[in-house]
GROMACS .gro file of C-alpha atoms in nm:
model
  163
    1MET     CA    1   0.013   0.030   0.023
    2GLY     CA    2   0.279   0.251   0.128
    3GLU     CA    3   0.444   0.166  -0.287
    4GLN     CA    4   0.157   0.242  -0.447
    5ARG     CA    5   0.083   0.546  -0.259
    6ARG     CA    6   0.455   0.618  -0.321
    7GLN     CA    7   0.439   0.565  -0.722
    8ILE     CA    8   0.073   0.787  -0.707
    9LEU     CA    9   0.243   1.047  -0.575
   10HIS     CA   10   0.568   1.009  -0.851
   11THR     CA   11   0.326   0.993  -1.083
   12TRP     CA   12   0.174   1.355  -0.947
   13GLN     CA   13   0.485   1.535  -0.920
   14LEU     CA   14   0.601   1.483  -1.285
   15THR     CA   15   0.199   1.464  -1.428
   16GLN     CA   16   0.260   1.846  -1.259
   17PRO     CA   17   0.400   2.089  -1.484
   18LYS     CA   18   0.264   1.918  -1.771
   19PRO     CA   19  -0.067   2.137  -1.825
   20ASP     CA   20   0.122   2.468  -1.846
   21VAL     CA   21   0.386   2.337  -2.082
   22LEU     CA   22   0.052   2.185  -2.337
   23ALA     CA   23  -0.139   2.551  -2.275
   24THR     CA   24   0.177   2.715  -2.365
   25LEU     CA   25   0.253   2.543  -2.698
   26ALA     CA   26  -0.140   2.585  -2.746
   27ARG     CA   27  -0.046   2.935  -2.718
   28ALA     CA   28   0.244   2.990  -2.916
   29LEU     CA   29   0.040   2.789  -3.221
   30SER     CA   30  -0.250   2.954  -3.218
   31GLY     CA   31  -0.058   3.314  -3.234
   32ASN     CA   32   0.147   3.222  -3.549
   33SER     CA   33  -0.081   3.366  -3.776
   34PRO     CA   34   0.062   3.416  -4.138
   35SER     CA   35   0.059   3.803  -4.261
   36SER     CA   36   0.022   3.667  -4.649
   37VAL     CA   37  -0.241   3.471  -4.788
   38SER     CA   38  -0.098   3.154  -4.952
   39SER     CA   39  -0.264   2.792  -5.050
   40THR     CA   40   0.080   2.723  -4.782
   41SER     CA   41   0.033   2.874  -4.526
   42VAL     CA   42  -0.400   2.861  -4.491
   43THR     CA   43  -0.309   2.471  -4.486
   44ARG     CA   44  -0.070   2.545  -4.234
   45ALA     CA   45  -0.316   2.775  -3.998
   46ALA     CA   46  -0.561   2.507  -4.030
   47LEU     CA   47  -0.273   2.220  -3.909
   48ALA     CA   48  -0.206   2.426  -3.648
   49ALA     CA   49  -0.562   2.501  -3.533
   50GLU     CA   50  -0.622   2.116  -3.546
   51VAL     CA   51  -0.286   2.032  -3.369
   52VAL     CA   52  -0.469   2.359  -3.109
   53GLN     CA   53  -0.679   2.163  -3.081
   54TYR     CA   54  -0.608   1.770  -3.009
   55LEU     CA   55  -0.256   1.975  -2.734
   56GLY     CA   56  -0.644   2.090  -2.533
   57ASP     CA   57  -0.792   1.709  -2.493
   58VAL     CA   58  -0.455   1.610  -2.442
   59GLN     CA   59  -0.411   1.872  -2.172
   60GLU     CA   60  -0.750   1.777  -2.105
   61HIS     CA   61  -0.622   1.417  -1.955
   62VAL     CA   62  -0.352   1.547  -1.818
   63LEU     CA   63  -0.574   1.725  -1.600
   64SER     CA   64  -0.829   1.454  -1.554
   65ALA     CA   65  -0.470   1.251  -1.495
   66ILE     CA   66  -0.407   1.452  -1.193
   67ASP     CA   67  -0.706   1.383  -1.068
   68ALA     CA   68  -0.716   1.038  -1.028
   69CYS     CA   69  -0.395   1.057  -0.880
   70VAL     CA   70  -0.519   1.349  -0.564
   71ARG     CA   71  -0.797   1.145  -0.550
   72ALA     CA   72  -0.611   0.772  -0.524
   73GLU     CA   73  -0.364   0.926  -0.301
   74ALA     CA   74  -0.632   1.060  -0.058
   75VAL     CA   75  -0.814   0.681  -0.046
   76LEU     CA   76  -0.486   0.515  -0.030
   77SER     CA   77  -0.348   0.789   0.283
   78ARG     CA   78  -0.694   0.705   0.414
   79SER     CA   79  -0.669   0.343   0.340
   80HIS     CA   80  -0.336   0.379   0.482
   81SER     CA   81  -0.437   0.480   0.835
   82ASN     CA   82  -0.728   0.226   0.911
   83TYR     CA   83  -0.422  -0.003   0.795
   84LEU     CA   84  -0.235   0.079   1.068
   85ALA     CA   85  -0.475   0.170   1.308
   86LYS     CA   86  -0.621  -0.214   1.282
   87ILE     CA   87  -0.252  -0.279   1.319
   88SER     CA   88  -0.168  -0.093   1.617
   89LEU     CA   89  -0.507  -0.229   1.779
   90GLU     CA   90  -0.443  -0.653   1.727
   91LEU     CA   91  -0.104  -0.588   1.811
   92SER     CA   92  -0.314  -0.404   2.138
   93ARG     CA   93  -0.506  -0.765   2.145
   94ALA     CA   94  -0.189  -1.022   2.132
   95THR     CA   95  -0.049  -0.817   2.387
   96PHE     CA   96  -0.391  -0.836   2.624
   97ASP     CA   97  -0.388  -1.193   2.567
   98SER     CA   98  -0.052  -1.218   2.669
   99ASN     CA   99  -0.044  -1.078   2.977
  100SER     CA  100  -0.301  -1.267   3.083
  101THR     CA  101  -0.153  -1.583   3.008
  102THR     CA  102   0.130  -1.488   3.193
  103GLU     CA  103  -0.049  -1.393   3.487
  104ARG     CA  104  -0.231  -1.693   3.491
  105TRP     CA  105   0.106  -1.844   3.484
  106THR     CA  106   0.247  -1.651   3.738
  107MET     CA  107  -0.029  -1.698   3.956
  108LEU     CA  108  -0.012  -2.141   3.898
  109GLY     CA  109   0.335  -2.012   3.982
  110THR     CA  110   0.306  -1.832   4.337
  111ILE     CA  111   0.092  -2.118   4.424
  112VAL     CA  112   0.347  -2.491   4.296
  113VAL     CA  113   0.665  -2.353   4.423
  114PRO     CA  114   0.564  -2.300   4.787
  115ILE     CA  115   0.418  -2.609   4.803
  116ASN     CA  116   0.663  -2.841   4.588
  117ILE     CA  117   0.964  -2.678   4.799
  118VAL     CA  118   0.742  -2.804   5.128
  119THR     CA  119   0.754  -3.160   5.009
  120SER     CA  120   1.103  -3.196   4.808
  121PHE     CA  121   1.185  -3.068   5.263
  122LEU     CA  122   0.970  -3.351   5.304
  123GLY     CA  123   1.151  -3.597   5.063
  124VAL     CA  124   1.478  -3.560   5.173
  125ASN     CA  125   1.692  -3.774   5.408
  126LEU     CA  126   1.714  -3.563   5.611
  127LYS     CA  127   1.585  -3.545   6.005
  128VAL     CA  128   1.259  -3.411   5.996
  129PRO     CA  129   1.011  -3.313   6.280
  130GLY     CA  130   0.755  -3.558   6.369
  131GLN     CA  131   0.985  -3.878   6.152
  132ASP     CA  132   0.989  -4.137   6.445
  133ARG     CA  133   0.608  -4.112   6.467
  134ASP     CA  134   0.408  -4.386   6.341
  135ASP     CA  135   0.093  -4.299   6.228
  136THR     CA  136  -0.029  -4.085   5.948
  137LEU     CA  137  -0.085  -3.743   6.103
  138ASN     CA  138   0.208  -3.511   5.982
  139PHE     CA  139   0.120  -3.609   5.639
  140PHE     CA  140  -0.200  -3.549   5.699
  141VAL     CA  141  -0.085  -3.205   5.854
  142VAL     CA  142   0.131  -3.083   5.620
  143LEU     CA  143  -0.116  -3.105   5.327
  144ALA     CA  144  -0.317  -2.915   5.539
  145CYS     CA  145  -0.180  -2.675   5.554
  146MET     CA  146  -0.096  -2.675   5.124
  147LEU     CA  147  -0.506  -2.644   5.108
  148ILE     CA  148  -0.468  -2.394   5.356
  149TYR     CA  149  -0.225  -2.187   5.242
  150THR     CA  150  -0.395  -2.217   4.848
  151ALA     CA  151  -0.734  -2.162   4.918
  152VAL     CA  152  -0.595  -1.822   5.121
  153THR     CA  153  -0.361  -1.758   4.825
  154LEU     CA  154  -0.735  -1.784   4.615
  155ALA     CA  155  -0.924  -1.610   4.829
  156PHE     CA  156  -0.637  -1.305   4.828
  157TRP     CA  157  -0.624  -1.348   4.463
  158ARG     CA  158  -1.045  -1.294   4.460
  159TRP     CA  159  -1.101  -0.982   4.727
  160ARG     CA  160  -0.821  -0.809   4.487
  161ARG     CA  161  -1.039  -0.895   4.170
  162ILE     CA  162  -0.701  -1.050   4.002
  163VAL     CA  163  -0.878  -1.383   3.953
   0.00000   0.00000   0.00000
């Protein structure tokens, strides 16, 4: 679209001075009227009149081409600005979607990483408080703490209207 606009502006710049040149030629040809009347001068005058008429037609065509270039440039200008606005909106939408996805992954990481750290400490071959007991009370206490942490985190996010 930009290339077509550049070409139209180049064409407009090239054709802009042409109507003046054609008008000058037509004036020069119509101003040469012979003083003596002879058959060749009459033929030349008739030929000059035809050339002047032809130059007038060419000048009209050049003027209509210039007008068409101006209209096409205006249309392309509006289209180009609309196209750029559409691209801007699409980029904004993509950025919003990316931010939303990143926010969701961050929330998931906020819940999973602390729980993962707690479970990794329990899996290490070190002395852990409550390890010498034979019942499963410690397992359920740790599980309850993880669930409470998850519930409190989700409640906080809902309260802040993040989720």
